[in-house]
PDB file of C-alpha atoms in Angstrom:
ATOM      1  CA  UNK A  28      15.303  21.213 -10.356  1.00  0.00           C
ATOM      2  CA  UNK A  29      13.058  18.185 -10.795  1.00  0.00           C
ATOM      3  CA  UNK A  30      12.636  17.710  -7.086  1.00  0.00           C
ATOM      4  CA  UNK A  31      13.192  14.450  -5.263  1.00  0.00           C
ATOM      5  CA  UNK A  32      12.902  11.519  -7.631  1.00  0.00           C
ATOM      6  CA  UNK A  33      11.826   8.070  -6.514  1.00  0.00           C
ATOM      7  CA  UNK A  34      11.588   4.831  -8.431  1.00  0.00           C
ATOM      8  CA  UNK A  35       9.679   2.733  -8.968  1.00  0.00           C
ATOM      9  CA  UNK A  36       6.397   4.505  -8.251  1.00  0.00           C
ATOM     10  CA  UNK A  37       4.616   1.212  -7.724  1.00  0.00           C
ATOM     11  CA  UNK A  38       6.030  -2.178  -6.839  1.00  0.00           C
ATOM     12  CA  UNK A  39       4.150  -5.434  -6.445  1.00  0.00           C
ATOM     13  CA  UNK A  40       6.107  -8.424  -5.300  1.00  0.00           C
ATOM     14  CA  UNK A  41       5.665 -11.745  -3.597  1.00  0.00           C
ATOM     15  CA  UNK A  42       6.602 -12.561  -0.049  1.00  0.00           C
ATOM     16  CA  UNK A  43      10.237 -13.548   0.248  1.00  0.00           C
ATOM     17  CA  UNK A  44      11.447 -11.519  -2.695  1.00  0.00           C
ATOM     18  CA  UNK A  45      14.030  -8.774  -2.448  1.00  0.00           C
ATOM     19  CA  UNK A  46      12.783  -5.237  -3.020  1.00  0.00           C
ATOM     20  CA  UNK A  47      14.954  -2.219  -3.799  1.00  0.00           C
ATOM     21  CA  UNK A  48      13.594   1.302  -3.682  1.00  0.00           C
ATOM     22  CA  UNK A  49      15.582   4.154  -5.167  1.00  0.00           C
ATOM     23  CA  UNK A  50      15.869   7.853  -4.466  1.00  0.00           C
ATOM     24  CA  UNK A  51      17.622  10.800  -6.055  1.00  0.00           C
ATOM     25  CA  UNK A  52      17.657  13.819  -3.723  1.00  0.00           C
ATOM     26  CA  UNK A  53      17.641  17.444  -4.790  1.00  0.00           C
ATOM     27  CA  UNK A  54      21.100  18.495  -5.873  1.00  0.00           C
ATOM     28  CA  UNK A  55      22.992  20.264  -3.101  1.00  0.00           C
ATOM     29  CA  UNK A  56      20.900  18.871  -0.264  1.00  0.00           C
ATOM     30  CA  UNK A  57      23.022  17.368   2.502  1.00  0.00           C
ATOM     31  CA  UNK A  58      20.311  15.404   4.287  1.00  0.00           C
ATOM     32  CA  UNK A  59      18.320  12.458   2.975  1.00  0.00           C
ATOM     33  CA  UNK A  60      15.449  10.797   4.800  1.00  0.00           C
ATOM     34  CA  UNK A  61      13.510   7.575   4.271  1.00  0.00           C
ATOM     35  CA  UNK A  62       9.951   7.414   5.644  1.00  0.00           C
ATOM     36  CA  UNK A  63       7.259   4.759   5.616  1.00  0.00           C
ATOM     37  CA  UNK A  64       3.525   5.475   5.735  1.00  0.00           C
ATOM     38  CA  UNK A  65       0.759   3.058   6.620  1.00  0.00           C
ATOM     39  CA  UNK A  66      -2.808   3.560   7.743  1.00  0.00           C
ATOM     40  CA  UNK A  67      -2.080   1.957  11.097  1.00  0.00           C
ATOM     41  CA  UNK A  68       1.179   3.687  11.994  1.00  0.00           C
ATOM     42  CA  UNK A  69       1.052   6.898  10.003  1.00  0.00           C
ATOM     43  CA  UNK A  70       4.265   8.465   8.687  1.00  0.00           C
ATOM     44  CA  UNK A  71       7.397   7.067  10.331  1.00  0.00           C
ATOM     45  CA  UNK A  72      11.038   8.022   9.862  1.00  0.00           C
ATOM     46  CA  UNK A  73      13.119   4.946   9.085  1.00  0.00           C
ATOM     47  CA  UNK A  74      16.619   6.372   8.630  1.00  0.00           C
ATOM     48  CA  UNK A  75      18.380   9.542   7.634  1.00  0.00           C
ATOM     49  CA  UNK A  76      21.760  10.411   6.158  1.00  0.00           C
ATOM     50  CA  UNK A  77      23.946  13.481   6.433  1.00  0.00           C
ATOM     51  CA  UNK A  78      26.590  13.882   3.732  1.00  0.00           C
ATOM     52  CA  UNK A  79      26.017  10.249   2.691  1.00  0.00           C
ATOM     53  CA  UNK A  80      26.613   8.930   6.218  1.00  0.00           C
ATOM     54  CA  UNK A  81      23.770   7.209   8.112  1.00  0.00           C
ATOM     55  CA  UNK A  82      23.080   9.240  11.248  1.00  0.00           C
ATOM     56  CA  UNK A  83      20.023   7.661  12.821  1.00  0.00           C
ATOM     57  CA  UNK A  84      18.634   4.276  11.808  1.00  0.00           C
ATOM     58  CA  UNK A  85      16.617   3.693  14.952  1.00  0.00           C
ATOM     59  CA  UNK A  86      13.425   3.660  12.926  1.00  0.00           C
ATOM     60  CA  UNK A  87      14.457   0.745  10.740  1.00  0.00           C
ATOM     61  CA  UNK A  88      12.033  -2.000  11.758  1.00  0.00           C
ATOM     62  CA  UNK A  89      14.376  -4.960  11.597  1.00  0.00           C
ATOM     63  CA  UNK A  90      17.420  -6.490   9.946  1.00  0.00           C
ATOM     64  CA  UNK A  91      15.477  -7.196   6.799  1.00  0.00           C
ATOM     65  CA  UNK A  92      15.681  -3.489   6.038  1.00  0.00           C
ATOM     66  CA  UNK A  93      18.880  -1.807   4.911  1.00  0.00           C
ATOM     67  CA  UNK A  94      19.665   1.565   3.374  1.00  0.00           C
ATOM     68  CA  UNK A  95      22.694   2.895   1.572  1.00  0.00           C
ATOM     69  CA  UNK A  96      23.823   6.182   0.122  1.00  0.00           C
ATOM     70  CA  UNK A  97      26.867   5.517  -2.057  1.00  0.00           C
ATOM     71  CA  UNK A  98      27.039   9.117  -3.256  1.00  0.00           C
ATOM     72  CA  UNK A  99      25.332  12.462  -2.843  1.00  0.00           C
ATOM     73  CA  UNK A 100      22.855  11.852  -5.633  1.00  0.00           C
ATOM     74  CA  UNK A 101      21.590   8.354  -4.934  1.00  0.00           C
ATOM     75  CA  UNK A 102      20.188   6.254  -2.123  1.00  0.00           C
ATOM     76  CA  UNK A 103      18.547   2.852  -1.887  1.00  0.00           C
ATOM     77  CA  UNK A 104      16.271   1.203   0.634  1.00  0.00           C
ATOM     78  CA  UNK A 105      16.328  -2.579   0.415  1.00  0.00           C
ATOM     79  CA  UNK A 106      14.008  -5.112   1.987  1.00  0.00           C
ATOM     80  CA  UNK A 107      15.195  -8.704   1.963  1.00  0.00           C
ATOM     81  CA  UNK A 108      13.181 -10.863   2.339  1.00  0.00           C
ATOM     82  CA  UNK A 109       9.970  -8.896   1.958  1.00  0.00           C
ATOM     83  CA  UNK A 110       6.830  -9.698   3.963  1.00  0.00           C
ATOM     84  CA  UNK A 111       3.171  -8.683   3.504  1.00  0.00           C
ATOM     85  CA  UNK A 112       3.393  -6.377   6.542  1.00  0.00           C
ATOM     86  CA  UNK A 113       5.992  -4.316   4.649  1.00  0.00           C
ATOM     87  CA  UNK A 114       3.246  -3.119   2.306  1.00  0.00           C
ATOM     88  CA  UNK A 115       3.218   0.663   2.589  1.00  0.00           C
ATOM     89  CA  UNK A 116       4.104   3.868   0.807  1.00  0.00           C
ATOM     90  CA  UNK A 117       7.784   4.679   1.161  1.00  0.00           C
ATOM     91  CA  UNK A 118       8.840   8.308   0.864  1.00  0.00           C
ATOM     92  CA  UNK A 119      12.259   9.776   0.380  1.00  0.00           C
ATOM     93  CA  UNK A 120      12.942  13.388   1.360  1.00  0.00           C
ATOM     94  CA  UNK A 121      15.940  15.692   1.256  1.00  0.00           C
ATOM     95  CA  UNK A 122      16.885  18.978   2.873  1.00  0.00           C
ATOM     96  CA  UNK A 123      19.679  21.500   3.148  1.00  0.00           C
ATOM     97  CA  UNK A 124      22.031  21.353   6.117  1.00  0.00           C
ATOM     98  CA  UNK A 125      21.679  23.588   9.106  1.00  0.00           C
ATOM     99  CA  UNK A 126      20.924  23.281  12.780  1.00  0.00           C
ATOM    100  CA  UNK A 127      17.218  23.286  13.265  1.00  0.00           C
ATOM    101  CA  UNK A 128      16.454  23.306   9.546  1.00  0.00           C
ATOM    102  CA  UNK A 129      13.461  21.106   8.963  1.00  0.00           C
ATOM    103  CA  UNK A 130      12.251  22.167   5.562  1.00  0.00           C
ATOM    104  CA  UNK A 131      12.201  18.819   3.868  1.00  0.00           C
ATOM    105  CA  UNK A 132      11.274  18.162   0.261  1.00  0.00           C
ATOM    106  CA  UNK A 133       9.482  14.898  -0.271  1.00  0.00           C
ATOM    107  CA  UNK A 134       9.382  12.693  -3.322  1.00  0.00           C
ATOM    108  CA  UNK A 135       6.185  11.227  -4.763  1.00  0.00           C
ATOM    109  CA  UNK A 136       6.667   7.953  -2.915  1.00  0.00           C
ATOM    110  CA  UNK A 137       6.830   4.289  -3.866  1.00  0.00           C
ATOM    111  CA  UNK A 138       3.714   2.249  -3.178  1.00  0.00           C
ATOM    112  CA  UNK A 139       4.888  -1.234  -2.223  1.00  0.00           C
ATOM    113  CA  UNK A 140       2.543  -4.209  -2.156  1.00  0.00           C
ATOM    114  CA  UNK A 141       3.875  -7.525  -0.908  1.00  0.00           C
ATOM    115  CA  UNK A 142       1.562 -10.442  -1.660  1.00  0.00           C
TER     116      UNK A 142
ATOM    117  CA  UNK B   1      10.050  17.867  20.949  1.00  0.00           C
ATOM    118  CA  UNK B   2       6.962  19.345  22.509  1.00  0.00           C
ATOM    119  CA  UNK B   3       3.729  17.435  22.123  1.00  0.00           C
ATOM    120  CA  UNK B   4       1.257  19.052  19.751  1.00  0.00           C
ATOM    121  CA  UNK B   5      -2.520  18.762  19.726  1.00  0.00           C
ATOM    122  CA  UNK B   6      -4.644  19.404  16.657  1.00  0.00           C
ATOM    123  CA  UNK B   7      -8.329  18.863  15.884  1.00  0.00           C
ATOM    124  CA  UNK B   8      -8.943  15.669  13.971  1.00  0.00           C
ATOM    125  CA  UNK B   9     -10.880  17.308  11.181  1.00  0.00           C
ATOM    126  CA  UNK B  10     -12.222  20.649   9.965  1.00  0.00           C
ATOM    127  CA  UNK B  11     -14.340  21.954   7.112  1.00  0.00           C
ATOM    128  CA  UNK B  12     -14.011  25.300   5.379  1.00  0.00           C
ATOM    129  CA  UNK B  13     -16.007  26.887   2.569  1.00  0.00           C
ATOM    130  CA  UNK B  14     -14.161  27.530  -0.651  1.00  0.00           C
ATOM    131  CA  UNK B  15     -12.913  31.109  -0.855  1.00  0.00           C
ATOM    132  CA  UNK B  16     -12.998  31.625   2.891  1.00  0.00           C
ATOM    133  CA  UNK B  17     -10.020  31.715   5.226  1.00  0.00           C
ATOM    134  CA  UNK B  18      -9.140  28.372   6.773  1.00  0.00           C
ATOM    135  CA  UNK B  19      -7.801  28.691  10.314  1.00  0.00           C
ATOM    136  CA  UNK B  20      -6.087  25.577  11.649  1.00  0.00           C
ATOM    137  CA  UNK B  21      -5.191  25.606  15.341  1.00  0.00           C
ATOM    138  CA  UNK B  22      -2.367  23.793  17.082  1.00  0.00           C
ATOM    139  CA  UNK B  23      -1.636  23.579  20.787  1.00  0.00           C
ATOM    140  CA  UNK B  24       1.948  23.125  21.965  1.00  0.00           C
ATOM    141  CA  UNK B  25       1.786  24.130  25.606  1.00  0.00           C
ATOM    142  CA  UNK B  26       5.108  22.480  26.536  1.00  0.00           C
ATOM    143  CA  UNK B  27       7.135  24.117  23.804  1.00  0.00           C
ATOM    144  CA  UNK B  28      10.594  25.306  24.827  1.00  0.00           C
ATOM    145  CA  UNK B  29      12.244  28.578  23.886  1.00  0.00           C
ATOM    146  CA  UNK B  30      14.316  27.079  21.078  1.00  0.00           C
ATOM    147  CA  UNK B  31      11.665  24.969  19.421  1.00  0.00           C
ATOM    148  CA  UNK B  32      10.251  26.176  16.142  1.00  0.00           C
ATOM    149  CA  UNK B  33       6.705  25.515  14.978  1.00  0.00           C
ATOM    150  CA  UNK B  34       6.588  23.764  11.607  1.00  0.00           C
ATOM    151  CA  UNK B  35       3.589  23.109   9.384  1.00  0.00           C
ATOM    152  CA  UNK B  36       3.377  20.553   6.617  1.00  0.00           C
ATOM    153  CA  UNK B  37       0.464  19.232   4.628  1.00  0.00           C
ATOM    154  CA  UNK B  38      -0.169  16.048   2.726  1.00  0.00           C
ATOM    155  CA  UNK B  39      -2.546  15.992  -0.181  1.00  0.00           C
ATOM    156  CA  UNK B  40      -4.006  12.578  -0.880  1.00  0.00           C
ATOM    157  CA  UNK B  41      -1.464  10.095  -2.296  1.00  0.00           C
ATOM    158  CA  UNK B  42       1.306  12.693  -2.437  1.00  0.00           C
ATOM    159  CA  UNK B  43       4.388  13.257  -0.312  1.00  0.00           C
ATOM    160  CA  UNK B  44       4.139  15.774   2.535  1.00  0.00           C
ATOM    161  CA  UNK B  45       4.757  19.392   1.557  1.00  0.00           C
ATOM    162  CA  UNK B  46       6.437  21.999   3.726  1.00  0.00           C
ATOM    163  CA  UNK B  47       4.242  25.069   4.283  1.00  0.00           C
ATOM    164  CA  UNK B  48       5.787  27.431   6.794  1.00  0.00           C
ATOM    165  CA  UNK B  49       7.630  27.658  10.110  1.00  0.00           C
ATOM    166  CA  UNK B  50       8.206  30.212  12.843  1.00  0.00           C
ATOM    167  CA  UNK B  51       9.740  30.779  16.257  1.00  0.00           C
ATOM    168  CA  UNK B  52       8.176  33.805  17.912  1.00  0.00           C
ATOM    169  CA  UNK B  53       7.013  36.261  15.305  1.00  0.00           C
ATOM    170  CA  UNK B  54       4.158  35.805  12.923  1.00  0.00           C
ATOM    171  CA  UNK B  55       5.246  34.614   9.507  1.00  0.00           C
ATOM    172  CA  UNK B  56       3.744  34.858   6.034  1.00  0.00           C
ATOM    173  CA  UNK B  57       4.704  33.350   2.721  1.00  0.00           C
ATOM    174  CA  UNK B  58       3.005  32.698  -0.586  1.00  0.00           C
ATOM    175  CA  UNK B  59       1.142  29.717   0.819  1.00  0.00           C
ATOM    176  CA  UNK B  60      -0.026  30.714   4.264  1.00  0.00           C
ATOM    177  CA  UNK B  61       0.347  32.784   7.402  1.00  0.00           C
ATOM    178  CA  UNK B  62       1.439  31.503  10.794  1.00  0.00           C
ATOM    179  CA  UNK B  63       0.227  33.246  13.910  1.00  0.00           C
ATOM    180  CA  UNK B  64       2.025  32.281  17.138  1.00  0.00           C
ATOM    181  CA  UNK B  65       0.630  33.446  20.467  1.00  0.00           C
ATOM    182  CA  UNK B  66       2.834  35.597  22.658  1.00  0.00           C
ATOM    183  CA  UNK B  67       3.339  32.783  25.180  1.00  0.00           C
ATOM    184  CA  UNK B  68       4.062  30.429  22.241  1.00  0.00           C
ATOM    185  CA  UNK B  69       1.750  27.780  23.637  1.00  0.00           C
ATOM    186  CA  UNK B  70      -0.406  27.701  20.544  1.00  0.00           C
ATOM    187  CA  UNK B  71      -0.401  28.739  16.919  1.00  0.00           C
ATOM    188  CA  UNK B  72      -2.760  29.051  13.991  1.00  0.00           C
ATOM    189  CA  UNK B  73      -2.082  28.330  10.353  1.00  0.00           C
ATOM    190  CA  UNK B  74      -4.141  30.535   8.075  1.00  0.00           C
ATOM    191  CA  UNK B  75      -4.907  29.773   4.444  1.00  0.00           C
ATOM    192  CA  UNK B  76      -6.366  33.148   3.402  1.00  0.00           C
ATOM    193  CA  UNK B  77      -8.528  32.065   0.477  1.00  0.00           C
ATOM    194  CA  UNK B  78      -9.016  28.324   0.588  1.00  0.00           C
ATOM    195  CA  UNK B  79      -9.450  26.429  -2.663  1.00  0.00           C
ATOM    196  CA  UNK B  80     -10.462  22.845  -3.304  1.00  0.00           C
ATOM    197  CA  UNK B  81      -6.789  22.019  -3.830  1.00  0.00           C
ATOM    198  CA  UNK B  82      -6.134  22.873  -0.179  1.00  0.00           C
ATOM    199  CA  UNK B  83      -8.025  19.780   0.931  1.00  0.00           C
ATOM    200  CA  UNK B  84      -5.338  17.804   2.754  1.00  0.00           C
ATOM    201  CA  UNK B  85      -4.062  16.609   6.121  1.00  0.00           C
ATOM    202  CA  UNK B  86      -2.182  19.388   7.911  1.00  0.00           C
ATOM    203  CA  UNK B  87       0.560  18.568  10.409  1.00  0.00           C
ATOM    204  CA  UNK B  88       1.865  20.852  13.142  1.00  0.00           C
ATOM    205  CA  UNK B  89       5.253  19.916  14.641  1.00  0.00           C
ATOM    206  CA  UNK B  90       7.806  21.406  17.047  1.00  0.00           C
ATOM    207  CA  UNK B  91      11.187  19.724  16.439  1.00  0.00           C
ATOM    208  CA  UNK B  92      14.111  20.797  18.579  1.00  0.00           C
ATOM    209  CA  UNK B  93      17.442  21.429  16.904  1.00  0.00           C
ATOM    210  CA  UNK B  94      18.381  18.503  14.715  1.00  0.00           C
ATOM    211  CA  UNK B  95      15.677  16.320  16.243  1.00  0.00           C
ATOM    212  CA  UNK B  96      13.713  14.453  13.646  1.00  0.00           C
ATOM    213  CA  UNK B  97      10.259  15.524  12.523  1.00  0.00           C
ATOM    214  CA  UNK B  98       7.476  13.526  14.143  1.00  0.00           C
ATOM    215  CA  UNK B  99       4.301  13.491  12.079  1.00  0.00           C
ATOM    216  CA  UNK B 100       1.228  12.855  14.218  1.00  0.00           C
ATOM    217  CA  UNK B 101      -2.297  12.376  12.944  1.00  0.00           C
ATOM    218  CA  UNK B 102      -2.750  16.003  11.917  1.00  0.00           C
ATOM    219  CA  UNK B 103      -5.957  17.807  10.950  1.00  0.00           C
ATOM    220  CA  UNK B 104      -7.903  16.612   7.945  1.00  0.00           C
ATOM    221  CA  UNK B 105      -9.092  19.819   6.261  1.00  0.00           C
ATOM    222  CA  UNK B 106     -11.900  19.543   3.752  1.00  0.00           C
ATOM    223  CA  UNK B 107     -12.719  22.521   1.557  1.00  0.00           C
ATOM    224  CA  UNK B 108     -16.400  22.597   0.701  1.00  0.00           C
ATOM    225  CA  UNK B 109     -17.424  23.956  -2.734  1.00  0.00           C
TER     226      UNK B 109
END
């Protein structure tokens, strides 16, 4: 398996533009997580899905952020409109189901810069 | 989940065992201890987890004290590639992982 795949790896955009980050989880994994990492706030969980259904989106900073998982092999995180404070590395992770299972496999991340 | 406390940074000589401590004095009976690491610019990587017994895998060993209030991650023969930030966490059930500031481990040649 290729592991968790994220695209693009780097994104530079201007304030006000729409940004879409993409993730392909490991095949067979029932959970998908979106994290954001900044120097100031560290690694934060934004939202996670179980069997394509959003379970907890309490970490999504505001309405400008939205995430979807239309099928088991694809998820998107969208920021519209983007702001400079959204600049961060965004990680996607996936894991197998199971109560108490926390072995997550992370992708390489997308480094987002909003000018 | 129980609060964890880790040293901010540690150094270890290449080839020696790196011992990373973690305190989790408020851990409950059903909370596992999980360790991840993050090498610079990469996504976090799962290392190992345990409940009560000591655990070992191809990456590391996890030693949990009998009262479960602290644990130690052991990298038996540290290499330069083990330089990373190491996170200790104690999620309960389906509770989400909470990454703190971790321990920045530097392996010295």
